[in-house]
Amino acid sequence: MAPMALSASAAILPFKRISSGSKLFNSSSKTFGVGPNFSSLKTCRGSGLGIVGLSSTGSNNGGFVDLSESETPPQTYAWQDNKRPRVCILGGGFGGLYTALRLESLVWPDHKRPQVLLIDQSERFVFKPMLYELLSKEVDAWEIAPRFSDLLANTTVQFFKDRVKLLHPSDHLGMKGQVASSCGGTVLLESGLLIEYDWLVLALGAESKLDVVPGAAEFALPFSTLEDACKVDQKLNALERCKFGKDSMIRVVVVGCGYTGVELAATVSERLGNRGMVQAINVNTTICPTASSGNREAALKVLSSRKVQLFLGYFVRCIRRVGDFEASVKPTESGGVQDVAAEHDSEKYTLELQPAFKGLESQILEADLVLWTVGSKPLLPPLEPCNKLHELPLNARGQAETDETLRVKGHTRIFAVGDSAALRDSNGMLLPATAQVAFQQADFAGWNLWAAINDRPLLPFRFQNLGEMMSLGRNDAAISPNFIEGLTLEGPIGHSARKIAYLMRLPTDEHRLKVGVSWLAKSAIDSVALLQSTLTKVVSGS
């Protein structure tokens, strides 16, 4: 999943008035590390910046209103040392976590070593390029989704499981003749905790975009997060149980034939084997249009061998459920309660396909499971600040525009990486939202934070394309390294090379060691099982 978008981490809400009775998030937060100071409510040091909140009453100040006496004020997080720089990182994907680890690895003067706080809505970091291996049962969840608390146990980085409710940057103060602020701004979390920061890193990731086709949000499953992968696996398990011993096949439709769609189609088709049929839809007339020719040809070969039907040159007009299934639980004949999930497992869906090019006819497909891999939206909504200087410059996709040093334009104390950043290459093209880009940006973001804090020149980011890797099932992959033109490693060799490359990219040495030992043990068990199977066939044949 080389070009796959990053996981959704946290959401910054628009700067606009929201009804005080509305509930923005339902989940409760859990914190790790330094606890908050509940004794007082503070403002940025020396900035004169008041605390702002959300309300449906009171005078309007561009969507902001001052907290009234009747409202509960937010509680301010107490940093250990207010004399040392305070770095707040929003989002714990490749961009956020690896930026934090990079900051930890650098050599700092004692009085300038920053305090780093990492915030993510999940308690686990997810190595997204290997989510497919959860479906093929090659890896366990802990191997590709370790807890942040475990990864950061031997570091000074603090982790909070929470969501972002409001962002109020103040690094614009001091520009255009205004009074300078001694802090970069504040972040208000869903839990009510207010965090002052000196430096901010936006690494919020993206989420699947399901609202472009009627029925997609209701009936299709995305494949972007650990939760998505678990839902798909559970659905496949339920369908396999439901169809066991029956003549009817499991029909799976994958919408989109980019990297994610092709890898997902290859993995699911291999898992189902003769028990299922996988159909893949793409608006382009070719799969993976941005992939190297070697990877594309290897993927086509695998899809063809597994009898995956490709509908190229089509887009989905709508998705509908077949029949009228009630959502309420129903009593069984024995007086028990029927499982709602089991009822939904028997549901079928129809997809209406419309040609994107002349010469093609409309199609209607029927599916037991629809997997959606088309489109994503960054978790940086449009902002309506209390004055123009607060604005983060966003592009049409909702990403923050940055300069070549990864600083958000107009904000000297805010950096953006991964899906949150809109950075262009030397040809003026936006860099792709891939794990490889985010990984490299994290390295530069960490260095440039060091440079900014120590009053050194910042380095311009230059992306180095190291090549492409695709998972095509158990013991099957395709790799096209960029440093050897025309070379493509396929099959078991490509699969082994891909796993080794990703093992080296895991976040910490401790986790790499644990996962490496686990994979070696599994490989040894698989080898013994294969040897026993071969010997059994030889003996029975003789």
Coordinates of C-alpha atoms in Angstrom, one line a residue:
M1 CA 0.0 0.0 0.0
A2 CA 2.7 2.4 -0.9
P3 CA 0.4 5.3 -1.9
M4 CA -2.3 4.7 0.6
A5 CA -3.5 7.6 2.6
L6 CA -2.9 7.8 6.4
S7 CA -5.1 7.0 9.1
A8 CA -7.5 9.5 10.5
S9 CA -6.1 10.8 13.7
A10 CA -7.8 13.8 15.1
A11 CA -10.2 16.5 13.7
I12 CA -9.9 20.3 13.9
L13 CA -13.3 21.8 13.9
P14 CA -14.2 24.9 11.9
F15 CA -14.0 28.2 13.6
K16 CA -17.8 28.8 13.7
R17 CA -20.5 29.0 16.3
I18 CA -21.9 25.6 17.3
S19 CA -24.9 25.2 19.4
S20 CA -24.0 24.6 23.1
G21 CA -26.4 21.7 23.2
S22 CA -24.8 19.8 20.4
K23 CA -22.5 16.9 21.2
L24 CA -19.5 16.8 19.0
F25 CA -18.0 13.5 20.1
N26 CA -19.3 10.6 22.1
S27 CA -16.2 8.8 23.2
S28 CA -14.5 9.5 26.6
S29 CA -10.9 10.4 26.6
K30 CA -8.0 8.7 28.4
T31 CA -4.7 10.3 29.1
F32 CA -1.2 9.1 29.7
G33 CA 1.8 10.9 31.1
V34 CA 1.7 14.3 32.8
G35 CA -1.7 15.1 34.3
P36 CA -3.5 18.4 33.9
N37 CA -3.5 21.3 36.3
F38 CA -7.1 21.7 37.4
S39 CA -6.4 24.6 39.8
S40 CA -6.6 27.6 37.4
L41 CA -7.3 28.7 33.8
K42 CA -4.3 30.3 32.1
T43 CA -3.7 32.2 28.9
C44 CA -0.6 32.3 26.7
R45 CA 2.4 33.7 28.4
G46 CA 2.5 37.4 27.8
S47 CA 0.2 37.3 24.8
G48 CA -2.8 39.0 26.3
L49 CA -4.8 36.4 24.3
G50 CA -8.1 35.5 26.0
I51 CA -9.6 32.0 26.2
V52 CA -12.3 31.5 23.6
G53 CA -15.1 29.0 23.5
L54 CA -18.2 27.8 21.7
S55 CA -21.6 29.1 22.4
S56 CA -25.0 29.7 20.8
T57 CA -25.6 33.0 22.7
G58 CA -23.7 36.2 23.3
S59 CA -22.0 38.6 20.9
N60 CA -20.6 37.1 17.8
N61 CA -16.9 37.6 17.1
G62 CA -16.4 35.9 13.8
G63 CA -17.9 32.7 15.2
F64 CA -16.1 33.0 18.6
V65 CA -17.5 34.3 21.8
D66 CA -15.9 34.8 25.2
L67 CA -16.7 32.2 27.8
S68 CA -19.4 33.5 30.1
E69 CA -19.3 33.1 33.8
S70 CA -22.0 30.4 33.7
E71 CA -20.0 28.2 31.4
T72 CA -17.4 25.7 32.6
P73 CA -14.0 26.9 31.7
P74 CA -11.5 24.5 30.1
Q75 CA -8.8 23.1 32.3
T76 CA -5.2 23.9 31.3
Y77 CA -2.6 21.2 30.8
A78 CA 0.4 21.7 33.1
W79 CA 3.6 21.3 31.2
Q80 CA 6.5 20.1 33.4
D81 CA 8.8 23.0 32.6
N82 CA 7.4 26.2 31.0
K83 CA 10.9 27.4 30.3
R84 CA 11.6 24.7 27.8
P85 CA 9.9 24.6 24.4
R86 CA 6.5 23.0 24.2
V87 CA 5.7 20.9 21.1
C88 CA 2.2 19.6 20.5
I89 CA 1.7 17.0 17.7
L90 CA -1.8 16.4 16.5
G91 CA -2.2 12.9 15.0
G92 CA -0.2 9.8 15.5
G93 CA 0.2 8.3 12.1
F94 CA 3.4 8.1 10.1
G95 CA 3.8 11.8 10.1
G96 CA 3.0 12.5 13.7
L97 CA 4.6 9.6 15.5
Y98 CA 7.8 9.6 13.5
T99 CA 8.1 13.3 14.0
A100 CA 8.0 12.8 17.7
L101 CA 10.5 10.0 17.6
R102 CA 12.8 12.1 15.4
L103 CA 12.7 14.9 18.0
E104 CA 13.6 12.4 20.7
S105 CA 16.6 11.1 18.7
L106 CA 18.2 14.5 18.1
V107 CA 20.9 16.1 20.3
W108 CA 19.6 19.1 22.2
P109 CA 21.1 21.7 24.6
D110 CA 19.6 20.9 28.1
H111 CA 17.6 24.1 28.3
K112 CA 16.2 23.8 24.8
R113 CA 15.2 20.1 24.7
P114 CA 11.5 20.3 23.9
Q115 CA 8.7 18.7 25.8
V116 CA 6.7 16.8 23.3
L117 CA 3.0 15.9 23.6
L118 CA 1.4 13.5 21.0
I119 CA -2.4 13.5 20.7
D120 CA -4.4 10.9 18.8
Q121 CA -8.0 9.7 18.9
S122 CA -6.8 6.0 19.0
E123 CA -4.6 4.3 21.5
R124 CA -2.7 2.5 18.7
F125 CA -0.4 3.4 16.0
V126 CA -1.4 1.6 12.8
F127 CA 1.1 0.6 10.1
K128 CA -1.4 0.9 7.3
P129 CA 0.5 -0.6 4.4
M130 CA 0.1 -4.0 6.2
L131 CA -3.6 -3.9 6.9
Y132 CA -4.1 -6.5 4.1
E133 CA -2.1 -9.0 6.1
L134 CA -4.8 -9.0 8.8
L135 CA -7.3 -10.3 6.2
S136 CA -4.9 -13.0 5.0
K137 CA -4.0 -13.9 8.6
E138 CA -0.3 -13.4 8.0
V139 CA 0.1 -10.9 10.9
D140 CA -1.5 -10.4 14.3
A141 CA -3.0 -7.0 15.2
W142 CA -0.3 -6.2 17.8
E143 CA 2.4 -6.5 15.2
I144 CA 1.1 -3.8 13.0
A145 CA -1.0 -1.8 15.5
P146 CA 1.1 -1.4 18.7
R147 CA -0.1 0.8 21.5
F148 CA 1.4 4.3 21.7
S149 CA 2.0 3.8 25.4
D150 CA 4.3 0.8 24.6
L151 CA 6.1 2.6 21.7
L152 CA 6.8 5.7 23.8
A153 CA 7.6 3.9 27.1
N154 CA 11.3 4.6 26.9
T155 CA 11.0 8.1 25.6
T156 CA 10.1 11.5 27.1
V157 CA 7.2 11.9 24.7
Q158 CA 3.8 12.1 26.4
F159 CA 0.7 10.7 24.8
F160 CA -2.9 11.6 25.2
K161 CA -5.8 9.7 23.7
D162 CA -8.2 12.5 22.8
R163 CA -9.7 14.5 20.0
V164 CA -9.1 18.1 19.0
K165 CA -12.1 20.4 19.4
L166 CA -10.7 23.8 18.7
L167 CA -7.4 25.2 17.4
H168 CA -6.5 28.8 18.2
P169 CA -3.2 29.8 16.7
S170 CA -1.6 33.0 17.9
D171 CA 1.7 32.9 16.0
H172 CA 0.3 35.6 13.8
L173 CA 0.8 38.1 16.7
G174 CA 3.8 40.2 16.0
M175 CA 3.0 40.4 12.3
K176 CA 1.8 43.6 10.8
G177 CA 2.7 45.7 13.8
Q178 CA 0.8 43.7 16.4
V179 CA 2.0 42.7 19.8
A180 CA 4.2 39.6 19.7
S181 CA 3.0 36.4 21.5
S182 CA 5.3 34.3 23.5
C183 CA 3.5 31.1 22.6
G184 CA 2.2 29.6 19.4
G185 CA -1.4 29.2 20.4
T186 CA -3.8 26.8 22.1
V187 CA -5.5 23.5 21.4
L188 CA -8.8 22.6 23.1
L189 CA -9.5 18.9 23.4
E190 CA -12.8 17.1 23.5
S191 CA -12.1 16.2 27.1
G192 CA -12.1 19.9 28.1
L193 CA -8.3 20.1 28.4
L194 CA -6.7 23.3 27.1
I195 CA -3.1 22.9 25.8
E196 CA -0.8 25.8 25.2
Y197 CA 2.0 25.2 22.7
D198 CA 5.0 26.9 21.4
W199 CA 5.2 24.7 18.3
L200 CA 2.5 22.7 16.6
V201 CA 2.6 19.9 14.1
L202 CA -0.5 19.0 12.1
A203 CA -0.4 15.3 11.2
L204 CA -4.1 14.6 11.3
G205 CA -4.4 12.1 8.4
A206 CA -7.5 11.6 6.3
E207 CA -10.7 9.6 6.3
S208 CA -12.5 7.8 3.5
K209 CA -14.9 9.8 1.4
L210 CA -18.2 7.9 1.2
D211 CA -20.6 10.8 0.5
V212 CA -20.0 11.0 -3.3
V213 CA -22.3 8.2 -4.3
P214 CA -25.8 7.5 -3.0
G215 CA -25.8 4.5 -0.7
A216 CA -22.1 4.2 -0.3
A217 CA -22.1 5.6 3.3
E218 CA -24.9 3.2 4.3
F219 CA -23.9 0.0 2.6
A220 CA -20.2 0.1 1.7
L221 CA -17.3 -0.6 4.0
P222 CA -14.1 1.6 3.7
F223 CA -10.6 0.1 4.2
S224 CA -8.4 2.8 5.7
T225 CA -8.1 2.2 9.5
L226 CA -7.6 -0.7 11.8
E227 CA -11.3 -0.6 12.7
D228 CA -12.1 -0.8 9.0
A229 CA -9.9 -3.8 8.5
C230 CA -11.4 -5.6 11.6
K231 CA -15.0 -4.9 10.3
V232 CA -14.1 -6.3 6.8
D233 CA -12.5 -9.4 8.4
Q234 CA -15.6 -9.9 10.6
K235 CA -17.9 -9.6 7.7
L236 CA -15.9 -12.1 5.6
N237 CA -15.9 -14.5 8.6
A238 CA -19.7 -14.2 8.9
L239 CA -20.2 -14.7 5.1
E240 CA -17.9 -17.7 5.1
R241 CA -19.9 -19.3 8.0
C242 CA -23.2 -18.4 6.3
K243 CA -22.2 -19.8 2.9
F244 CA -20.4 -22.9 4.3
G245 CA -21.5 -26.1 2.6
K246 CA -23.8 -24.2 0.2
D247 CA -23.6 -23.9 -3.6
S248 CA -24.0 -20.1 -3.6
M249 CA -20.8 -18.1 -3.8
I250 CA -19.7 -15.1 -1.8
R251 CA -19.7 -12.0 -4.0
V252 CA -17.5 -9.1 -3.2
V253 CA -17.3 -5.9 -5.1
V254 CA -14.3 -3.6 -4.7
V255 CA -14.9 0.0 -5.8
G256 CA -11.7 1.5 -7.1
C257 CA -8.6 0.0 -8.7
G258 CA -5.9 2.2 -7.3
Y259 CA -3.3 0.6 -5.1
T260 CA -5.7 0.0 -2.2
G261 CA -8.4 -1.5 -4.4
V262 CA -6.0 -3.8 -6.3
E263 CA -4.3 -5.0 -3.2
L264 CA -7.6 -5.6 -1.5
A265 CA -9.1 -7.4 -4.5
A266 CA -6.0 -9.7 -4.7
T267 CA -6.1 -10.5 -0.9
V268 CA -9.8 -11.1 -0.7
S269 CA -9.9 -13.3 -3.9
E270 CA -7.1 -15.4 -2.6
R271 CA -8.8 -15.8 0.8
L272 CA -12.1 -16.8 -0.7
G273 CA -10.7 -19.1 -3.4
N274 CA -13.4 -21.1 -5.1
R275 CA -16.0 -20.1 -2.5
G276 CA -16.2 -16.5 -3.8
M277 CA -16.1 -14.1 -6.7
V278 CA -14.4 -10.7 -6.6
Q279 CA -15.3 -7.9 -9.0
A280 CA -13.4 -4.6 -9.1
I281 CA -14.6 -1.4 -10.6
N282 CA -12.5 1.5 -11.9
V283 CA -13.4 4.7 -13.7
N284 CA -10.1 4.6 -15.6
T285 CA -9.5 2.0 -18.3
T286 CA -6.4 0.7 -16.5
I287 CA -5.6 -0.3 -13.0
C288 CA -3.2 1.6 -10.8
P289 CA -2.6 4.3 -13.5
T290 CA 0.3 5.9 -11.5
A291 CA 2.1 2.6 -10.8
S292 CA 5.2 1.4 -12.6
S293 CA 4.5 -0.8 -15.6
G294 CA 6.2 -3.8 -13.8
N295 CA 3.9 -3.5 -10.8
R296 CA 0.8 -3.1 -13.0
E297 CA 1.6 -6.1 -15.1
A298 CA 2.3 -8.2 -12.0
A299 CA -1.0 -7.2 -10.4
L300 CA -2.9 -7.9 -13.6
K301 CA -1.3 -11.4 -13.8
V302 CA -2.4 -12.1 -10.2
L303 CA -5.9 -10.8 -10.6
S304 CA -6.4 -12.8 -13.8
S305 CA -5.1 -16.0 -12.2
R306 CA -7.6 -15.6 -9.3
K307 CA -10.4 -14.8 -11.8
V308 CA -11.1 -11.3 -10.5
Q309 CA -13.5 -9.6 -12.9
L310 CA -12.5 -6.1 -13.8
F311 CA -15.1 -3.4 -14.9
L312 CA -12.8 -0.7 -16.3
G313 CA -14.2 2.6 -17.6
Y314 CA -17.2 2.6 -15.2
F315 CA -18.2 4.6 -12.2
V316 CA -20.8 3.7 -9.6
R317 CA -24.0 5.5 -9.9
C318 CA -25.6 4.3 -6.7
I319 CA -25.7 1.4 -4.2
R320 CA -28.9 -0.1 -3.0
R321 CA -29.9 -2.9 -0.6
V322 CA -31.9 -5.8 -2.1
G323 CA -35.1 -6.3 -0.2
D324 CA -36.4 -4.6 2.9
F325 CA -34.6 -5.8 6.0
E326 CA -35.8 -4.4 9.4
A327 CA -33.0 -3.1 11.6
S328 CA -34.8 -4.1 14.8
V329 CA -34.0 -7.4 16.6
K330 CA -36.5 -10.2 16.0
P331 CA -37.5 -13.1 18.3
T332 CA -36.5 -16.5 17.1
E333 CA -38.8 -19.6 17.2
S334 CA -37.1 -20.7 20.4
G335 CA -37.9 -17.4 22.1
G336 CA -34.4 -16.0 21.9
V337 CA -33.2 -12.9 20.1
Q338 CA -31.8 -13.0 16.6
D339 CA -28.4 -11.4 16.2
V340 CA -28.7 -8.2 14.2
A341 CA -25.3 -8.7 12.7
A342 CA -26.2 -12.2 11.5
E343 CA -29.3 -10.7 9.8
H344 CA -27.2 -8.2 8.0
D345 CA -24.8 -10.9 6.9
S346 CA -27.5 -12.2 4.7
E347 CA -28.2 -8.9 3.0
K348 CA -27.3 -8.3 -0.6
Y349 CA -26.6 -5.1 -2.5
T350 CA -26.9 -4.0 -6.1
L351 CA -24.5 -1.5 -7.7
E352 CA -25.6 0.4 -10.8
L353 CA -22.6 1.1 -13.0
Q354 CA -22.6 3.9 -15.6
P355 CA -20.1 4.0 -18.4
A356 CA -17.4 6.7 -18.3
F357 CA -16.6 6.3 -22.0
K358 CA -18.6 5.7 -25.1
G359 CA -19.0 2.2 -26.4
L360 CA -19.7 0.7 -23.0
E361 CA -23.1 -0.4 -21.7
S362 CA -24.5 0.1 -18.2
Q363 CA -24.1 -2.7 -15.8
I364 CA -25.8 -3.9 -12.6
L365 CA -23.8 -6.0 -10.1
E366 CA -25.0 -7.9 -7.1
A367 CA -22.8 -8.2 -4.0
D368 CA -22.8 -9.6 -0.5
L369 CA -20.1 -7.2 0.5
V370 CA -19.1 -3.8 -1.0
L371 CA -15.6 -2.4 -0.3
W372 CA -15.0 1.2 -0.9
T373 CA -11.4 2.5 -1.8
V374 CA -12.1 5.6 -3.8
G375 CA -11.3 9.1 -2.4
S376 CA -10.3 10.5 0.9
K377 CA -10.7 13.8 2.7
P378 CA -8.1 15.4 5.0
L379 CA -9.2 16.1 8.6
L380 CA -8.7 19.8 8.2
P381 CA -12.1 21.4 7.6
P382 CA -12.5 24.9 6.3
L383 CA -11.9 27.5 9.0
E384 CA -13.9 30.6 9.9
P385 CA -11.6 32.5 12.3
C386 CA -12.4 35.5 14.5
N387 CA -10.1 37.5 12.2
K388 CA -8.3 36.7 9.0
L389 CA -4.9 36.4 10.6
H390 CA -6.0 33.2 12.3
E391 CA -6.7 31.4 9.0
L392 CA -4.8 28.4 7.9
P393 CA -4.4 28.6 4.1
L394 CA -6.1 25.5 2.7
N395 CA -6.2 24.1 -0.8
A396 CA -9.3 22.8 -2.5
R397 CA -8.9 19.4 -0.9
G398 CA -8.7 20.9 2.6
Q399 CA -5.0 20.5 3.1
A400 CA -2.8 23.2 4.7
E401 CA -0.6 25.0 2.2
T402 CA 3.0 24.8 3.3
D403 CA 6.3 26.3 2.2
E404 CA 9.2 24.0 1.2
T405 CA 10.3 23.7 4.9
L406 CA 6.9 22.2 5.8
R407 CA 5.8 25.3 7.7
V408 CA 2.2 26.4 7.1
K409 CA 2.2 29.6 5.1
G410 CA 1.6 32.6 7.4
H411 CA 2.3 30.6 10.5
T412 CA 5.9 30.5 11.7
R413 CA 5.2 28.0 14.5
I414 CA 3.0 25.5 12.7
F415 CA 4.3 22.6 10.6
A416 CA 2.1 20.2 8.6
V417 CA 3.0 16.7 7.3
G418 CA 1.3 13.8 5.5
D419 CA -2.3 14.2 4.4
S420 CA -2.5 17.5 6.4
A421 CA 0.1 19.2 4.1
A422 CA -0.3 20.5 0.6
L423 CA 3.3 20.6 -0.6
R424 CA 4.3 20.7 -4.3
D425 CA 7.4 19.3 -6.0
S426 CA 9.8 21.1 -8.3
N427 CA 7.3 20.6 -11.2
G428 CA 4.4 22.2 -9.2
M429 CA 2.6 18.9 -8.7
L430 CA 1.2 18.1 -5.3
L431 CA 3.1 15.3 -3.5
P432 CA 0.9 12.1 -3.2
A433 CA -0.7 11.3 0.1
T434 CA 1.4 8.2 0.7
A435 CA 3.0 6.6 3.7
Q436 CA 6.4 7.0 2.0
V437 CA 5.9 10.8 1.7
A438 CA 4.7 11.1 5.3
F439 CA 7.6 9.1 6.6
Q440 CA 10.2 11.3 4.9
Q441 CA 8.4 14.5 5.8
A442 CA 8.4 13.5 9.5
D443 CA 12.2 13.3 9.4
F444 CA 12.4 16.8 7.9
A445 CA 9.8 18.2 10.3
G446 CA 11.7 16.9 13.3
W447 CA 14.9 18.4 12.0
N448 CA 13.4 21.8 11.1
L449 CA 11.8 22.0 14.5
W450 CA 15.2 21.5 16.0
A451 CA 16.6 24.2 13.7
A452 CA 13.8 26.7 14.5
I453 CA 14.1 26.2 18.2
N454 CA 17.9 26.7 18.0
D455 CA 17.7 29.6 15.6
R456 CA 19.3 27.7 12.7
P457 CA 18.4 27.7 9.0
L458 CA 15.5 25.3 8.1
L459 CA 16.0 22.7 5.3
P460 CA 13.8 22.5 2.3
F461 CA 12.0 19.2 1.9
R462 CA 12.9 17.1 -1.1
F463 CA 11.0 13.9 -1.7
Q464 CA 13.0 10.9 -2.8
N465 CA 10.9 8.3 -4.5
L466 CA 12.4 5.0 -3.3
G467 CA 10.0 2.8 -5.4
E468 CA 6.6 1.1 -5.1
M469 CA 5.5 -2.0 -3.2
M470 CA 2.2 -3.9 -3.6
S471 CA 0.8 -6.7 -1.6
L472 CA -0.9 -9.3 -3.7
G473 CA -1.8 -12.0 -1.1
R474 CA 0.0 -14.5 1.0
N475 CA 3.6 -15.1 -0.3
D476 CA 2.9 -12.7 -3.2
A477 CA 3.8 -9.1 -3.8
A478 CA 5.4 -6.8 -6.4
I479 CA 8.2 -4.4 -5.8
S480 CA 9.7 -1.9 -8.3
P481 CA 12.7 -0.2 -6.6
N482 CA 13.4 3.3 -8.1
F483 CA 17.2 2.9 -8.0
I484 CA 17.2 0.0 -10.5
E485 CA 15.3 1.0 -13.6
G486 CA 13.0 -1.7 -15.1
L487 CA 13.4 -4.2 -12.2
T488 CA 10.3 -5.7 -10.6
L489 CA 10.5 -8.4 -7.9
E490 CA 7.4 -10.6 -8.0
G491 CA 5.9 -13.6 -6.2
P492 CA 7.6 -15.0 -3.0
I493 CA 10.8 -13.0 -3.6
G494 CA 8.8 -9.7 -3.8
H495 CA 6.8 -10.8 -0.7
S496 CA 9.9 -11.4 1.4
A497 CA 11.6 -8.2 0.3
R498 CA 8.5 -6.2 1.1
K499 CA 8.2 -7.7 4.6
I500 CA 11.8 -7.0 5.3
A501 CA 11.5 -3.4 4.1
Y502 CA 8.5 -2.8 6.2
L503 CA 10.1 -4.5 9.2
M504 CA 12.9 -1.9 9.0
R505 CA 10.3 0.9 8.9
L506 CA 8.5 -0.1 12.1
P507 CA 8.7 2.7 14.7
T508 CA 11.1 1.5 17.4
D509 CA 14.0 -1.0 17.8
E510 CA 12.1 -2.9 20.5
H511 CA 9.0 -3.3 18.4
R512 CA 11.1 -4.3 15.3
L513 CA 12.8 -7.0 17.4
K514 CA 9.5 -8.4 18.8
V515 CA 7.9 -8.5 15.3
G516 CA 11.0 -9.9 13.7
V517 CA 11.1 -12.8 16.1
S518 CA 7.3 -13.4 15.7
W519 CA 7.6 -13.5 11.9
L520 CA 10.6 -15.9 12.0
A521 CA 8.6 -18.2 14.3
K522 CA 5.6 -18.1 11.9
S523 CA 7.8 -18.7 8.9
A524 CA 9.4 -21.8 10.6
I525 CA 6.0 -23.2 11.5
D526 CA 4.8 -22.7 7.9
S527 CA 7.9 -24.4 6.6
V528 CA 7.4 -27.4 8.8
A529 CA 3.7 -27.6 7.9
L530 CA 4.6 -27.5 4.2
L531 CA 7.3 -30.2 4.6
Q532 CA 4.8 -32.4 6.4
S533 CA 2.2 -31.9 3.7
T534 CA 4.7 -32.7 1.0
L535 CA 5.9 -35.9 2.8
T536 CA 2.3 -37.0 3.3
K537 CA 1.6 -36.7 -0.4
V538 CA 4.7 -38.6 -1.3
V539 CA 3.9 -41.4 1.1
S540 CA 0.2 -41.6 0.0
G541 CA 1.3 -41.6 -3.7
S542 CA 3.7 -44.5 -3.2

